[in-house]
PDB file of C-alpha atoms in Angstrom:
ATOM      1  CA  MET A   1      84.614  87.692  77.335  1.00 38.00           C
ATOM      2  CA  ARG A   2      83.774  91.275  78.218  1.00 39.00           C
ATOM      3  CA  ASN A   3      84.746  94.078  75.816  1.00 39.00           C
ATOM      4  CA  ASN A   4      86.320  97.106  77.433  1.00 42.00           C
ATOM      5  CA  LEU A   5      86.716 100.557  75.943  1.00 43.00           C
ATOM      6  CA  PRO A   6      89.826 100.801  73.776  1.00 42.00           C
ATOM      7  CA  VAL A   7      92.901 102.152  75.511  1.00 44.00           C
ATOM      8  CA  LYS A   8      96.322 103.080  74.216  1.00 44.00           C
ATOM      9  CA  GLY A   9      97.732  99.551  74.294  1.00 44.00           C
ATOM     10  CA  ASN A  10      96.294  96.538  76.035  1.00 44.00           C
ATOM     11  CA  ARG A  11      97.346  93.666  78.276  1.00 46.00           C
ATOM     12  CA  ARG A  12      98.617  91.637  75.337  1.00 45.00           C
ATOM     13  CA  SER A  13     100.684  94.329  73.637  1.00 47.00           C
ATOM     14  CA  GLY A  14     101.428  96.498  76.678  1.00 45.00           C
ATOM     15  CA  PRO A  15     100.731 100.207  77.026  1.00 41.00           C
ATOM     16  CA  GLU A  16     102.075 102.574  74.400  1.00 50.00           C
ATOM     17  CA  TRP A  17     102.715 105.210  77.077  1.00 54.00           C
ATOM     18  CA  LEU A  18     102.439 105.598  80.830  1.00 56.00           C
ATOM     19  CA  GLY A  19     100.837 108.310  82.913  1.00 60.00           C
ATOM     20  CA  GLU A  20     102.893 110.448  85.266  1.00 60.00           C
ATOM     21  CA  ASP A  21     102.027 108.122  88.146  1.00 63.00           C
ATOM     22  CA  GLY A  22     103.505 105.160  86.246  1.00 61.00           C
ATOM     23  CA  ALA A  23     100.138 103.553  85.521  1.00 63.00           C
ATOM     24  CA  PRO A  24      99.003 102.859  81.955  1.00 62.00           C
ATOM     25  CA  ALA A  25      97.265 105.983  80.704  1.00 63.00           C
ATOM     26  CA  ALA A  26      93.873 105.289  79.177  1.00 62.00           C
ATOM     27  CA  ALA A  27      92.328 107.289  76.386  1.00 60.00           C
ATOM     28  CA  ILE A  28      88.711 108.377  76.454  1.00 56.00           C
ATOM     29  CA  GLU A  29      86.951 106.817  73.493  1.00 54.00           C
ATOM     30  CA  ALA A  30      85.167 109.193  71.110  1.00 56.00           C
ATOM     31  CA  LYS A  31      81.761 108.015  72.376  1.00 68.00           C
ATOM     32  CA  PRO A  32      82.082 106.769  75.963  1.00 65.00           C
ATOM     33  CA  ILE A  33      78.986 105.848  77.916  1.00 74.00           C
ATOM     34  CA  ARG A  34      77.824 108.981  79.754  1.00 78.00           C
ATOM     35  CA  ARG A  35      77.287 108.259  83.432  1.00 84.00           C
ATOM     36  CA  ARG A  36      75.315 111.329  84.412  1.00 89.00           C
ATOM     37  CA  ARG A  37      74.097 109.894  87.735  1.00 92.00           C
ATOM     38  CA  LEU A  38      77.641 108.983  88.805  1.00 91.00           C
ATOM     39  CA  LEU A  39      79.052 112.323  87.622  1.00 92.00           C
ATOM     40  CA  THR A  40      76.340 114.083  89.645  1.00 91.00           C
ATOM     41  CA  ALA A  41      77.300 112.063  92.729  1.00 90.00           C
ATOM     42  CA  LEU A  42      80.962 112.922  92.171  1.00 90.00           C
ATOM     43  CA  ALA A  43      80.090 116.608  91.755  1.00 87.00           C
ATOM     44  CA  GLU A  44      78.445 116.492  95.180  1.00 86.00           C
ATOM     45  CA  ALA A  45      81.718 115.092  96.586  1.00 82.00           C
ATOM     46  CA  GLU A  46      83.711 118.025  95.181  1.00 77.00           C
ATOM     47  CA  CYS A  47      84.112 119.514  98.660  1.00 80.00           C
ATOM     48  CA  CYS A  48      85.959 116.382  99.828  1.00 80.00           C
ATOM     49  CA  LEU A  49      89.750 116.298  99.889  1.00 76.00           C
ATOM     50  CA  LEU A  50      89.874 112.698  98.670  1.00 77.00           C
ATOM     51  CA  THR A  51      87.470 110.661  96.567  1.00 82.00           C
ATOM     52  CA  LEU A  52      87.813 106.904  96.077  1.00 83.00           C
ATOM     53  CA  ILE A  53      86.185 105.208  93.095  1.00 87.00           C
ATOM     54  CA  CYS A  54      85.915 101.475  93.723  1.00 87.00           C
ATOM     55  CA  ALA A  55      84.206  98.950  91.423  1.00 88.00           C
ATOM     56  CA  PRO A  56      84.898  95.620  89.708  1.00 90.00           C
ATOM     57  CA  ALA A  57      87.284  95.360  86.755  1.00 86.00           C
ATOM     58  CA  GLY A  58      85.706  96.537  83.515  1.00 87.00           C
ATOM     59  CA  ALA A  59      83.046  98.651  85.245  1.00 89.00           C
ATOM     60  CA  GLY A  60      84.320 101.905  83.713  1.00 88.00           C
ATOM     61  CA  LYS A  61      86.175 103.429  86.693  1.00 89.00           C
ATOM     62  CA  THR A  62      88.974 104.885  84.579  1.00 88.00           C
ATOM     63  CA  THR A  63      86.613 106.342  81.989  1.00 89.00           C
ATOM     64  CA  LEU A  64      84.468 107.869  84.738  1.00 91.00           C
ATOM     65  CA  ALA A  65      87.509 109.285  86.564  1.00 90.00           C
ATOM     66  CA  LEU A  66      88.970 110.806  83.389  1.00 90.00           C
ATOM     67  CA  GLU A  67      85.633 112.403  82.462  1.00 91.00           C
ATOM     68  CA  TRP A  68      85.235 113.811  85.988  1.00 90.00           C
ATOM     69  CA  MET A  69      88.830 115.093  85.983  1.00 89.00           C
ATOM     70  CA  GLU A  70      88.137 116.917  82.699  1.00 90.00           C
ATOM     71  CA  GLN A  71      85.074 118.585  84.245  1.00 89.00           C
ATOM     72  CA  LEU A  72      87.002 119.601  87.366  1.00 88.00           C
ATOM     73  CA  ARG A  73      89.914 121.032  85.371  1.00 89.00           C
ATOM     74  CA  ALA A  74      87.480 122.947  83.145  1.00 91.00           C
ATOM     75  CA  SER A  75      86.130 124.517  86.356  1.00 89.00           C
ATOM     76  CA  GLY A  76      89.635 125.600  87.388  1.00 89.00           C
ATOM     77  CA  ASN A  77      90.302 122.840  89.938  1.00 85.00           C
ATOM     78  CA  VAL A  78      93.691 121.198  90.413  1.00 85.00           C
ATOM     79  CA  VAL A  79      93.295 117.453  89.968  1.00 85.00           C
ATOM     80  CA  SER A  80      95.556 114.428  90.200  1.00 85.00           C
ATOM     81  CA  ARG A  81      94.958 110.700  89.966  1.00 84.00           C
ATOM     82  CA  VAL A  82      96.663 107.748  91.602  1.00 84.00           C
ATOM     83  CA  THR A  83      95.952 104.277  90.281  1.00 81.00           C
ATOM     84  CA  LEU A  84      96.509 101.599  92.910  1.00 79.00           C
ATOM     85  CA  SER A  85      97.229  97.891  92.677  1.00 80.00           C
ATOM     86  CA  ALA A  86      97.831  95.127  95.204  1.00 80.00           C
ATOM     87  CA  ASP A  87     101.558  96.019  95.168  1.00 75.00           C
ATOM     88  CA  ASP A  88     100.711  99.438  96.616  1.00 76.00           C
ATOM     89  CA  ASN A  89      99.839  97.828  99.940  1.00 83.00           C
ATOM     90  CA  GLU A  90     103.453  98.620 100.959  1.00 85.00           C
ATOM     91  CA  PRO A  91     103.370 102.014 102.765  1.00 84.00           C
ATOM     92  CA  VAL A  92     106.582 103.436 101.266  1.00 83.00           C
ATOM     93  CA  ARG A  93     105.524 102.558  97.730  1.00 85.00           C
ATOM     94  CA  PHE A  94     102.031 104.023  98.299  1.00 83.00           C
ATOM     95  CA  VAL A  95     103.369 107.298  99.758  1.00 83.00           C
ATOM     96  CA  THR A  96     105.898 107.589  96.918  1.00 83.00           C
ATOM     97  CA  ARG A  97     103.183 107.237  94.264  1.00 84.00           C
ATOM     98  CA  LEU A  98     100.875 109.630  96.094  1.00 83.00           C
ATOM     99  CA  THR A  99     103.697 112.171  96.468  1.00 83.00           C
ATOM    100  CA  ARG A 100     104.539 111.949  92.757  1.00 84.00           C
ATOM    101  CA  ALA A 101     100.902 112.568  91.832  1.00 85.00           C
ATOM    102  CA  LEU A 102     100.699 115.604  94.145  1.00 83.00           C
ATOM    103  CA  GLN A 103     103.971 117.027  92.820  1.00 83.00           C
ATOM    104  CA  THR A 104     102.653 116.718  89.283  1.00 83.00           C
ATOM    105  CA  ALA A 105      99.375 118.463  90.123  1.00 82.00           C
ATOM    106  CA  VAL A 106     100.867 121.167  92.346  1.00 82.00           C
ATOM    107  CA  PRO A 107     104.606 121.524  91.570  1.00 82.00           C
ATOM    108  CA  GLU A 108     105.166 124.208  94.218  1.00 83.00           C
ATOM    109  CA  THR A 109     104.474 121.599  96.915  1.00 75.00           C
ATOM    110  CA  ALA A 110     107.517 119.532  95.880  1.00 69.00           C
ATOM    111  CA  PRO A 111     109.934 120.824  98.576  1.00 73.00           C
ATOM    112  CA  ALA A 112     107.422 120.230 101.381  1.00 73.00           C
ATOM    113  CA  LEU A 113     106.493 116.780 100.053  1.00 67.00           C
ATOM    114  CA  ILE A 114     110.125 115.731  99.719  1.00 66.00           C
ATOM    115  CA  ALA A 115     110.758 116.827 103.290  1.00 68.00           C
ATOM    116  CA  ILE A 116     108.028 114.565 104.699  1.00 64.00           C
ATOM    117  CA  THR A 117     108.828 111.459 102.624  1.00 58.00           C
TER     118      THR A 117
END
């Protein structure tokens, strides 16, 4: 069985708290594995409006995304995260989750986002 980085809660006990997008919010461990090559690649994608991180379960996607988000915020960028599952294949559910994430990151967009949903 593969050991993952500790998170606040786990599949057996359930999450202790949820992120603003409704997904379990993971905590960055005190000594996560530094993925300098991947962070460099993500830094090169900073000009993109959307970045998708896709890898097998347990590969460290959440840890990488949280570390990158910290770097972006430290640089003054507005950042939001949407965690997707198979249930999000339904367009209304997907747009609702995406809208919630955008409203959290940029609250002044709420009226415009509500109007298009």
